[in-house]
Amino acid sequence: VVRNLYLSVDPAQRGWASTESNYSDTVPLGGPMRALAVGIVVRSRDATVEEGDFLYGWFGWQDYSLADRSKILTRATLPLPLSAFASVLGINGLTAYLALTGCGRPRPGDRLLVSTAAGSVGSFVGQIGQKLGCHTIGLTGSEDKVGRCLNRFGYHEAYNYKTVDLAAQLAQSAPEGLDILYDNTGGAILDTALRQMRVGGRVVQCGTAAIASWMPPPVGPRNEREVLTRRLTWSGFVIFDHQAALPAAMATLSAWCQQGDLVYDEHVSDGIQHAPAAIAELYAGDNQGKRLIYIG
Ligand SMILES: NC(=O)c1ccc[n+]([C@@H]2O[C@H](COP(=O)([O-])OP(=O)(O)OC[C@H]3O[C@@H](n4cnc5c(N)ncnc54)[C@H](OP(=O)(O)O)[C@@H]3O)[C@@H](O)[C@H]2O)c1
């Protein structure tokens, strides 16, 4: 039995709650909302888990969770604050690190474009890309967040995708083309950036926040010609396929945080009543960092 402390709020929950086809089963009506959380074990019949252990796993938006081993992603034992296990050491940091390094294959000097750049995943992609020697270009939805990309997350360049002429700006920022597009939105940002990719470029499809519904399938510019002529590699990434890689990735991210090489912001509300509206706030761009609900 786990008593939840930090509930994770994730854009993916919109898809998990939808009946449209997805990579996971639809959350049943009347059941607790599927969610990751950090909690403390209050009762255990499993010899490997003791009362008082802190765990990060599939504990749902609820005060208590009855969990078996399959629900546990990791133990929260490294020397960072507990909430970090639901942010930088949780799926946001792990996705940023594993998708960028595995699918983006960054090399020093690469031009790396990141959408949702000031968000949780995006802020880590920018910092990790910079650490690996890339020239980082962030896209976000307000002037305030552009400032945070530049001043807090160290992006070399950042732009408000709502006001900039994106095609013209990308031609100026990456005159020889983008090597990596780390895309969390799909839609217009993706369509524009694909036309500025360099031959041999890599597109990491991590999220599709700009597409409100996939039924009926949205129609946009045809992109297969760009993939062909630019010889692009377009990779879909889902963190849940990478369980075996998580411990090493967590250790790397934790070390970077402790060295001060990786900063992380958390946007925490107190009380489970804030959870449902927090998803809508994510899609409105109102969050400043990883969205969490504290219910300790
Ligand atoms: N594939 C995986 O395994 C995996 C794992 C974790 C997360 N993700 C994905 O990573 C992305 C970021 O997740 P996160 O938890 O770090 O959230 P986040 O970036 O902290 O918050 C979501 C952000 O998306 C932006 N956004 C919302 N609607 C948009 C639209 N129509 N067009 C462009 N941007 C929009 C908003 O920022 P602006 O103000 O900048 O618009 C908002 O702050 C999501 O797409 C999520 O699904 C994927």
PDB file of C-alpha atoms and ligand atoms in Angstrom, residues 9-14 23 91-93 95-96 99 115-124 139-142 145 161-162 182-186 189 205-212 236-240 242 281-291, ligand 1:
ATOM      1  CA  VAL A   9       0.495  15.738 -14.477  1.00  0.00           C
ATOM      2  CA  ASP A  10       1.409  14.879 -18.059  1.00  0.00           C
ATOM      3  CA  PRO A  11       0.175  15.954 -21.506  1.00  0.00           C
ATOM      4  CA  ALA A  12      -0.033  12.247 -22.398  1.00  0.00           C
ATOM      5  CA  GLN A  13      -2.942  11.840 -19.956  1.00  0.00           C
ATOM      6  CA  ARG A  14      -5.220  13.487 -22.539  1.00  0.00           C
ATOM      7  CA  TYR A  23      -0.084   3.174 -27.345  1.00  0.00           C
ATOM      8  CA  ILE A  91       9.691  10.321 -17.413  1.00  0.00           C
ATOM      9  CA  ASN A  92      10.376  13.933 -18.419  1.00  0.00           C
ATOM     10  CA  GLY A  93      14.128  13.920 -17.816  1.00  0.00           C
ATOM     11  CA  THR A  95      12.628  10.850 -22.125  1.00  0.00           C
ATOM     12  CA  ALA A  96      14.637  13.953 -22.949  1.00  0.00           C
ATOM     13  CA  ALA A  99      15.234  10.143 -26.981  1.00  0.00           C
ATOM     14  CA  SER A 115       9.548  22.534 -29.562  1.00  0.00           C
ATOM     15  CA  THR A 116       7.897  23.097 -26.126  1.00  0.00           C
ATOM     16  CA  ALA A 117      11.404  24.305 -25.275  1.00  0.00           C
ATOM     17  CA  ALA A 118      10.512  25.922 -21.936  1.00  0.00           C
ATOM     18  CA  GLY A 119       8.480  22.936 -20.729  1.00  0.00           C
ATOM     19  CA  SER A 120       9.733  20.091 -18.633  1.00  0.00           C
ATOM     20  CA  VAL A 121      10.965  17.737 -21.401  1.00  0.00           C
ATOM     21  CA  GLY A 122      12.029  20.616 -23.643  1.00  0.00           C
ATOM     22  CA  SER A 123      14.068  22.358 -20.952  1.00  0.00           C
ATOM     23  CA  PHE A 124      16.075  19.161 -20.445  1.00  0.00           C
ATOM     24  CA  LEU A 139      10.474  27.362 -29.609  1.00  0.00           C
ATOM     25  CA  THR A 140       7.934  28.333 -26.988  1.00  0.00           C
ATOM     26  CA  GLY A 141       4.659  30.203 -26.665  1.00  0.00           C
ATOM     27  CA  SER A 142       5.344  33.474 -24.806  1.00  0.00           C
ATOM     28  CA  LYS A 145       9.190  31.665 -21.696  1.00  0.00           C
ATOM     29  CA  TYR A 161       6.382  30.393 -32.285  1.00  0.00           C
ATOM     30  CA  LYS A 162       3.115  32.352 -32.006  1.00  0.00           C
ATOM     31  CA  TYR A 182      13.210  17.268 -31.316  1.00  0.00           C
ATOM     32  CA  ASP A 183       9.478  17.702 -31.748  1.00  0.00           C
ATOM     33  CA  ASN A 184       6.882  17.664 -29.000  1.00  0.00           C
ATOM     34  CA  THR A 185       4.044  19.328 -30.913  1.00  0.00           C
ATOM     35  CA  GLY A 186       3.555  18.062 -34.477  1.00  0.00           C
ATOM     36  CA  ILE A 189       5.857  23.686 -36.187  1.00  0.00           C
ATOM     37  CA  GLN A 205       8.829  12.536 -32.580  1.00  0.00           C
ATOM     38  CA  CYS A 206       8.328  12.726 -28.837  1.00  0.00           C
ATOM     39  CA  GLY A 207       4.896  14.368 -28.574  1.00  0.00           C
ATOM     40  CA  THR A 208       2.031  15.824 -30.589  1.00  0.00           C
ATOM     41  CA  ALA A 209       0.736  18.542 -28.254  1.00  0.00           C
ATOM     42  CA  ALA A 210      -0.522  20.726 -31.107  1.00  0.00           C
ATOM     43  CA  ILE A 211      -3.026  18.134 -32.360  1.00  0.00           C
ATOM     44  CA  ALA A 212      -6.186  18.196 -30.264  1.00  0.00           C
ATOM     45  CA  GLY A 236       8.929   7.750 -32.732  1.00  0.00           C
ATOM     46  CA  PHE A 237       9.906   7.410 -29.077  1.00  0.00           C
ATOM     47  CA  VAL A 238       7.892   6.128 -26.104  1.00  0.00           C
ATOM     48  CA  ILE A 239       9.731   6.009 -22.788  1.00  0.00           C
ATOM     49  CA  PHE A 240       7.916   2.874 -21.627  1.00  0.00           C
ATOM     50  CA  HIS A 242      13.143   1.680 -22.362  1.00  0.00           C
ATOM     51  CA  GLU A 281      -3.317  24.352 -17.952  1.00  0.00           C
ATOM     52  CA  LEU A 282      -0.532  22.366 -19.635  1.00  0.00           C
ATOM     53  CA  TYR A 283      -2.253  22.693 -22.993  1.00  0.00           C
ATOM     54  CA  ALA A 284      -2.802  26.398 -22.357  1.00  0.00           C
ATOM     55  CA  GLY A 285       0.953  26.727 -21.728  1.00  0.00           C
ATOM     56  CA  ASP A 286       0.360  28.049 -18.194  1.00  0.00           C
ATOM     57  CA  ASN A 287       2.930  25.772 -16.508  1.00  0.00           C
ATOM     58  CA  GLN A 288       6.396  26.944 -15.479  1.00  0.00           C
ATOM     59  CA  GLY A 289       8.236  23.634 -15.301  1.00  0.00           C
ATOM     60  CA  LYS A 290       7.131  20.123 -14.458  1.00  0.00           C
ATOM     61  CA  ARG A 291       3.506  20.137 -13.312  1.00  0.00           C
TER      62      ARG A 291
HETATM   63  N1  LIG B   1       7.183  10.044 -25.885  1.00  0.00           N
HETATM   64  C1  LIG B   1       7.325   9.956 -24.581  1.00  0.00           C
HETATM   65  O1  LIG B   1       7.689   8.912 -24.041  1.00  0.00           O
HETATM   66  C2  LIG B   1       7.059  11.184 -23.766  1.00  0.00           C
HETATM   67  C3  LIG B   1       7.292  11.211 -22.379  1.00  0.00           C
HETATM   68  C4  LIG B   1       7.046  12.408 -21.678  1.00  0.00           C
HETATM   69  C5  LIG B   1       6.557  13.521 -22.380  1.00  0.00           C
HETATM   70  N2  LIG B   1       6.333  13.431 -23.720  1.00  0.00           N
HETATM   71  C6  LIG B   1       5.837  14.580 -24.493  1.00  0.00           C
HETATM   72  O2  LIG B   1       6.697  15.672 -24.304  1.00  0.00           O
HETATM   73  C7  LIG B   1       5.954  16.883 -24.496  1.00  0.00           C
HETATM   74  C8  LIG B   1       6.225  17.812 -23.321  1.00  0.00           C
HETATM   75  O3  LIG B   1       5.734  17.204 -22.131  1.00  0.00           O
HETATM   76  P1  LIG B   1       5.961  17.890 -20.691  1.00  0.00           P
HETATM   77  O4  LIG B   1       5.397  16.996 -19.670  1.00  0.00           O
HETATM   78  O5  LIG B   1       7.367  18.313 -20.604  1.00  0.00           O
HETATM   79  O6  LIG B   1       5.006  19.153 -20.777  1.00  0.00           O
HETATM   80  P2  LIG B   1       5.412  20.698 -20.823  1.00  0.00           P
HETATM   81  O7  LIG B   1       6.248  20.929 -22.042  1.00  0.00           O
HETATM   82  O8  LIG B   1       5.964  21.104 -19.510  1.00  0.00           O
HETATM   83  O9  LIG B   1       3.978  21.368 -20.994  1.00  0.00           O
HETATM   84  C9  LIG B   1       3.310  21.261 -22.206  1.00  0.00           C
HETATM   85  C10 LIG B   1       3.650  22.485 -23.082  1.00  0.00           C
HETATM   86  O10 LIG B   1       3.204  22.228 -24.385  1.00  0.00           O
HETATM   87  C11 LIG B   1       3.066  23.472 -25.052  1.00  0.00           C
HETATM   88  N3  LIG B   1       1.879  23.411 -25.908  1.00  0.00           N
HETATM   89  C12 LIG B   1       0.631  23.121 -25.527  1.00  0.00           C
HETATM   90  N4  LIG B   1      -0.203  23.180 -26.586  1.00  0.00           N
HETATM   91  C13 LIG B   1       0.569  23.498 -27.664  1.00  0.00           C
HETATM   92  C14 LIG B   1       0.296  23.742 -29.045  1.00  0.00           C
HETATM   93  N5  LIG B   1      -0.940  23.645 -29.541  1.00  0.00           N
HETATM   94  N6  LIG B   1       1.333  24.038 -29.860  1.00  0.00           N
HETATM   95  C15 LIG B   1       2.585  24.124 -29.379  1.00  0.00           C
HETATM   96  N7  LIG B   1       2.899  23.943 -28.069  1.00  0.00           N
HETATM   97  C16 LIG B   1       1.897  23.641 -27.235  1.00  0.00           C
HETATM   98  C17 LIG B   1       2.924  24.550 -23.963  1.00  0.00           C
HETATM   99  O11 LIG B   1       4.101  25.350 -23.980  1.00  0.00           O
HETATM  100  P3  LIG B   1       4.197  26.724 -24.838  1.00  0.00           P
HETATM  101  O12 LIG B   1       3.785  27.817 -23.925  1.00  0.00           O
HETATM  102  O13 LIG B   1       5.639  26.766 -25.214  1.00  0.00           O
HETATM  103  O14 LIG B   1       3.276  26.587 -26.024  1.00  0.00           O
HETATM  104  C18 LIG B   1       2.906  23.746 -22.670  1.00  0.00           C
HETATM  105  O15 LIG B   1       3.546  24.415 -21.600  1.00  0.00           O
HETATM  106  C19 LIG B   1       4.483  16.465 -24.639  1.00  0.00           C
HETATM  107  O16 LIG B   1       4.155  16.431 -26.015  1.00  0.00           O
HETATM  108  C20 LIG B   1       4.460  15.067 -24.056  1.00  0.00           C
HETATM  109  O17 LIG B   1       3.421  14.281 -24.569  1.00  0.00           O
HETATM  110  C21 LIG B   1       6.573  12.303 -24.419  1.00  0.00           C
END
